[in-house]
Amino acid sequence: MRVLLTGGAGYIGAHTAIALLEAGHDVLIVDDMSGTSPEAVARVEQITGTTVPLLVADVRDRQALTDFLRRNAPVDAVIHLAGLKAVGESMAEPVRYYDVNLGSSITLLEVMAAEGIRTIVFSSSATVYGTPEQLPLTEESPTGIDLANPYGKTKRIIEEILSDAAAADPDLRAISLRYFNPVGAHPSGLIGEDPHGIPNNLMPFVSRVAIGSLPEVAVFGTDYDTPDGTGQRDYIHVTDLAAGHVAALEQATPGYDVYNLGTGEPVSVLELIAAFERASGREIPKRLAPRRPGDVAATYGDPSKAGRELGWATRLTIDDACRDYWNWQSRNPRGYAGA
Ligand code: WQD
């Protein structure tokens, strides 16, 4: 299939582009580059030995998107990854998050309908569950429980839009993939996560400490009701996550469906830091700190539905993720900016 990746130059997007190309599909990318670099696409081409058509534009630019699709017709499907994704930032800038995330999704769906593209795989998030009432989280777990951040609310609303659109159009194939916590990097070390500024998420922060660009990591909360008192999350290797997109795309059927993409294995903050120390051979100075507002003690998924219906499961561990993340970071101490 020929697949448009919106946000395809980003962390998840670049890895998904490689997985699609290696599975024999064609890929084209639209990305406004606000959260990444064109170098990421150049690296995808280097790794796969192919040329990837790239449109640098906002997905809300209807004419640019339409022209790009027509220039590369026929396009069979879209994987929609473009969007703003920082939980804390969304609290400070809610209207911008609704404008960008909902606006791009609605424009995309309208252009898809106009161009006869009938398959969409959407980058959703386990954030839509809000505060878990029971673990592990399944796709039937309630969503929106104490969900306070606009980022997570936009993902939940877009899921509803896809569900309603599929109910109205019997030919539409729509799947939401609820990511847990993506980590790791492609084994080549050529592509990886490249957050701009000080990272919010744990693994990029720990990696910056290991490389020496940050002095220490704060452990947000040591009094949670977890085995070692620190927060537990479901860290999924980004190449496993990318494979999940290929499986969803290839097996999409008319209608709407939702799949958790996670390992099902909770890992604590202290366990992740220890794994990164093993992988990097570097000591990671840490400071025990108060809980971060809005954090939950533990969240992790039950990925068995994707196993049953898509034949997908994770293969890689937190140690693999730390090894691959460190390989990317040590080869690219300044991310793509160092290229
Ligand atoms: C993980 C754990 C922190 C930083 C976020 C988004 C979610 C998804 C994944 C997009 C928690 C602790 C963190 C630090 C720490 N993104 N921590 N010190 O909050 O689980 O999820 O990223 O879909 O939407 O909410 O990820 O990496 O920020 O935190 O102790 O410097 O690490 O308290 O327990 P989170 P995270």
Coordinates of N, CA, C and O in Angstrom, one line a residue, residues 120-194:
I120 N -7.7 4.8 7.9 CA -6.9 5.7 8.7 C -6.5 4.9 10.0 O -7.3 4.3 10.6
V121 N -5.2 5.0 10.4 CA -4.7 4.5 11.7 C -4.3 5.7 12.5 O -3.5 6.6 12.0
F122 N -4.9 5.9 13.7 CA -4.7 7.1 14.4 C -3.8 6.9 15.7 O -4.0 5.9 16.4
S123 N -2.9 7.8 15.8 CA -2.0 7.8 17.0 C -2.7 8.3 18.2 O -2.7 9.6 18.4
S124 N -3.3 7.4 19.0 CA -4.0 7.8 20.2 C -3.0 7.6 21.4 O -1.8 7.4 21.2
S125 N -3.5 7.6 22.6 CA -2.6 7.5 23.7 C -3.4 6.9 24.9 O -4.6 7.1 25.1
A126 N -2.6 6.2 25.7 CA -3.2 5.6 27.0 C -3.6 6.7 27.9 O -4.3 6.5 28.9
T127 N -3.2 7.9 27.6 CA -3.7 9.1 28.4 C -5.2 9.2 28.4 O -5.8 9.8 29.3
V128 N -5.8 8.7 27.4 CA -7.3 8.8 27.3 C -8.0 8.1 28.4 O -9.1 8.5 28.8
Y129 N -7.3 7.2 29.1 CA -8.0 6.5 30.2 C -8.1 7.4 31.4 O -8.9 7.1 32.3
G130 N -7.2 8.4 31.5 CA -7.2 9.2 32.7 C -6.6 8.4 33.9 O -5.6 7.6 33.7
T131 N -7.3 8.5 35.1 CA -6.8 7.7 36.2 C -7.3 6.3 36.2 O -8.5 6.1 36.3
P132 N -6.4 5.3 36.1 CA -6.9 3.9 36.0 C -7.7 3.5 37.3 O -7.3 3.8 38.4
E133 N -8.9 2.9 37.0 CA -9.6 2.3 38.2 C -9.2 0.9 38.5 O -9.3 0.4 39.6
Q134 N -8.7 0.2 37.4 CA -8.2 -1.2 37.6 C -7.1 -1.4 36.6 O -7.2 -0.9 35.5
L135 N -6.1 -2.2 37.0 CA -5.0 -2.5 36.1 C -4.9 -4.0 35.9 O -5.2 -4.7 36.8
P136 N -4.4 -4.4 34.8 CA -4.0 -3.6 33.6 C -5.2 -3.0 32.9 O -6.3 -3.5 33.0
L137 N -4.9 -2.0 32.1 CA -6.0 -1.3 31.3 C -6.2 -2.1 30.1 O -5.3 -2.6 29.4
T138 N -7.5 -2.4 29.9 CA -7.9 -3.0 28.6 C -8.7 -2.0 27.8 O -9.0 -0.9 28.3
E139 N -8.9 -2.3 26.5 CA -9.6 -1.4 25.6 C -11.1 -1.1 26.1 O -11.7 -0.2 25.7
E140 N -11.6 -2.0 27.0 CA -12.9 -1.8 27.6 C -12.9 -1.0 28.9 O -13.9 -0.7 29.4
S141 N -11.7 -0.7 29.3 CA -11.6 0.1 30.6 C -12.2 1.5 30.3 O -12.1 2.0 29.2
P142 N -12.8 2.1 31.3 CA -13.4 3.4 31.1 C -12.4 4.4 30.7 O -11.2 4.3 31.2
T143 N -12.8 5.4 29.9 CA -11.8 6.5 29.5 C -12.3 7.8 30.2 O -13.4 7.9 30.6
G144 N -11.4 8.7 30.3 CA -11.7 10.0 30.8 C -11.9 10.2 32.2 O -12.4 11.2 32.7
I145 N -11.4 9.2 33.0 CA -11.6 9.3 34.5 C -10.6 10.3 35.0 O -9.4 10.1 34.9
D146 N -11.1 11.4 35.5 CA -10.3 12.5 36.1 C -9.3 13.0 35.0 O -8.1 13.3 35.4
L147 N -9.7 12.9 33.8 CA -8.8 13.3 32.7 C -8.8 14.9 32.6 O -9.7 15.5 32.2
A148 N -7.7 15.5 33.1 CA -7.7 16.9 33.3 C -6.9 17.6 32.1 O -7.2 18.8 31.9
N149 N -6.0 16.9 31.4 CA -5.2 17.7 30.5 C -5.8 17.7 29.1 O -6.3 16.7 28.6
P150 N -5.8 18.9 28.5 CA -6.3 19.1 27.1 C -5.7 18.2 26.1 O -6.4 17.7 25.2
Y151 N -4.4 17.8 26.3 CA -3.8 16.9 25.3 C -4.6 15.6 25.3 O -5.0 15.1 24.2
G152 N -4.8 15.0 26.4 CA -5.5 13.7 26.5 C -6.9 13.9 26.1 O -7.4 13.0 25.4
K153 N -7.5 15.0 26.4 CA -8.9 15.2 25.9 C -9.0 15.3 24.4 O -9.9 14.8 23.8
T154 N -8.0 15.9 23.7 CA -8.0 16.0 22.3 C -7.9 14.6 21.7 O -8.7 14.2 20.7
K155 N -7.1 13.7 22.3 CA -7.0 12.4 21.7 C -8.3 11.6 21.9 O -8.8 10.9 21.0
R156 N -9.0 11.8 23.0 CA -10.2 11.1 23.3 C -11.3 11.6 22.3 O -12.1 10.9 21.8
I157 N -11.3 12.9 22.1 CA -12.3 13.5 21.1 C -12.1 13.0 19.7 O -13.0 12.6 19.0
I158 N -10.8 12.9 19.3 CA -10.5 12.4 18.0 C -11.0 11.0 17.8 O -11.5 10.6 16.8
E159 N -10.8 10.2 18.9 CA -11.3 8.8 18.8 C -12.8 8.8 18.6 O -13.3 8.0 17.8
E160 N -13.5 9.7 19.2 CA -15.0 9.8 19.0 C -15.3 10.2 17.6 O -16.2 9.6 17.0
I161 N -14.5 11.1 17.1 CA -14.8 11.6 15.7 C -14.6 10.4 14.7 O -15.4 10.2 13.8
L162 N -13.5 9.6 14.9 CA -13.3 8.5 14.1 C -14.4 7.4 14.2 O -14.9 6.9 13.2
S163 N -14.9 7.2 15.4 CA -15.9 6.2 15.6 C -17.2 6.7 14.9 O -17.9 5.9 14.2
D164 N -17.6 7.9 15.0 CA -18.8 8.5 14.4 C -18.6 8.5 12.8 O -19.5 8.2 12.1
A165 N -17.4 8.8 12.4 CA -17.2 8.9 10.9 C -17.3 7.5 10.3 O -17.9 7.3 9.2
A166 N -16.8 6.5 11.0 CA -16.9 5.1 10.6 C -18.3 4.6 10.6 O -18.8 3.8 9.7
A167 N -19.1 5.1 11.6 CA -20.5 4.7 11.7 C -21.3 5.2 10.5 O -22.3 4.6 10.0
A168 N -20.9 6.4 10.0 CA -21.6 7.1 8.9 C -21.2 6.6 7.5 O -21.9 6.7 6.6
D169 N -20.0 6.0 7.5 CA -19.4 5.6 6.1 C -19.0 4.1 6.2 O -17.9 3.8 6.7
P170 N -19.8 3.2 5.7 CA -19.5 1.8 5.8 C -18.2 1.4 5.1 O -17.7 0.3 5.4
D171 N -17.6 2.2 4.3 CA -16.4 1.9 3.6 C -15.2 2.3 4.4 O -14.0 1.9 4.1
L172 N -15.3 3.2 5.5 CA -14.2 3.7 6.2 C -13.7 2.6 7.2 O -14.4 2.0 7.9
R173 N -12.3 2.5 7.1 CA -11.6 1.6 8.1 C -10.8 2.5 9.0 O -9.9 3.2 8.5
A174 N -11.2 2.5 10.3 CA -10.5 3.5 11.2 C -10.1 2.7 12.5 O -10.9 2.0 13.1
I175 N -8.8 2.9 12.9 CA -8.3 2.2 14.1 C -7.5 3.3 14.9 O -6.8 4.1 14.4
S176 N -7.8 3.3 16.2 CA -7.0 4.1 17.2 C -6.1 3.2 17.9 O -6.5 2.1 18.4
L177 N -4.8 3.6 17.9 CA -3.8 2.9 18.7 C -3.5 3.6 19.9 O -3.0 4.8 19.9
R178 N -3.7 3.1 21.1 CA -3.5 3.8 22.4 C -2.1 3.4 22.8 O -1.8 2.3 23.4
Y179 N -1.1 4.3 22.6 CA 0.3 4.1 23.0 C 0.4 4.2 24.5 O -0.2 5.1 25.1
F180 N 1.3 3.4 25.1 CA 1.7 3.6 26.5 C 2.9 4.5 26.4 O 2.9 5.5 25.7
N181 N 4.0 4.2 27.0 CA 5.1 5.1 27.0 C 6.2 4.7 26.0 O 7.0 3.8 26.3
P182 N 6.3 5.4 24.9 CA 7.3 5.0 23.9 C 8.7 5.3 24.3 O 9.0 6.4 24.8
V183 N 9.6 4.4 24.1 CA 11.0 4.6 24.5 C 11.9 3.8 23.5 O 11.4 3.2 22.6
G184 N 13.2 4.0 23.6 CA 14.1 3.3 22.7 C 14.4 4.0 21.5 O 14.0 5.2 21.3
A185 N 15.1 3.3 20.5 CA 15.4 3.9 19.2 C 15.8 2.8 18.3 O 16.0 1.6 18.7
H186 N 15.8 3.2 17.0 CA 16.2 2.2 15.9 C 17.6 1.6 16.2 O 18.5 2.4 16.6
P187 N 17.8 0.3 16.1 CA 19.1 -0.2 16.4 C 20.3 0.4 15.6 O 21.5 0.3 16.1
S188 N 20.1 1.0 14.5 CA 21.2 1.7 13.8 C 21.8 2.9 14.5 O 22.9 3.3 14.3
G189 N 21.0 3.4 15.5 CA 21.4 4.6 16.2 C 21.3 5.9 15.3 O 21.8 7.0 15.7
L190 N 20.7 5.8 14.1 CA 20.6 6.9 13.2 C 19.4 7.8 13.5 O 19.4 9.0 13.1
I191 N 18.4 7.2 14.0 CA 17.2 8.0 14.4 C 16.8 7.7 15.8 O 17.1 6.6 16.4
G192 N 16.1 8.7 16.4 CA 15.7 8.5 17.8 C 14.9 9.7 18.3 O 14.6 10.6 17.5
E193 N 14.6 9.7 19.6 CA 13.8 10.8 20.1 C 14.7 12.0 20.3 O 15.9 11.9 20.7
D194 N 14.2 13.2 19.9 CA 15.0 14.4 19.8 C 14.2 15.6 20.4 O 13.9 16.5 19.6

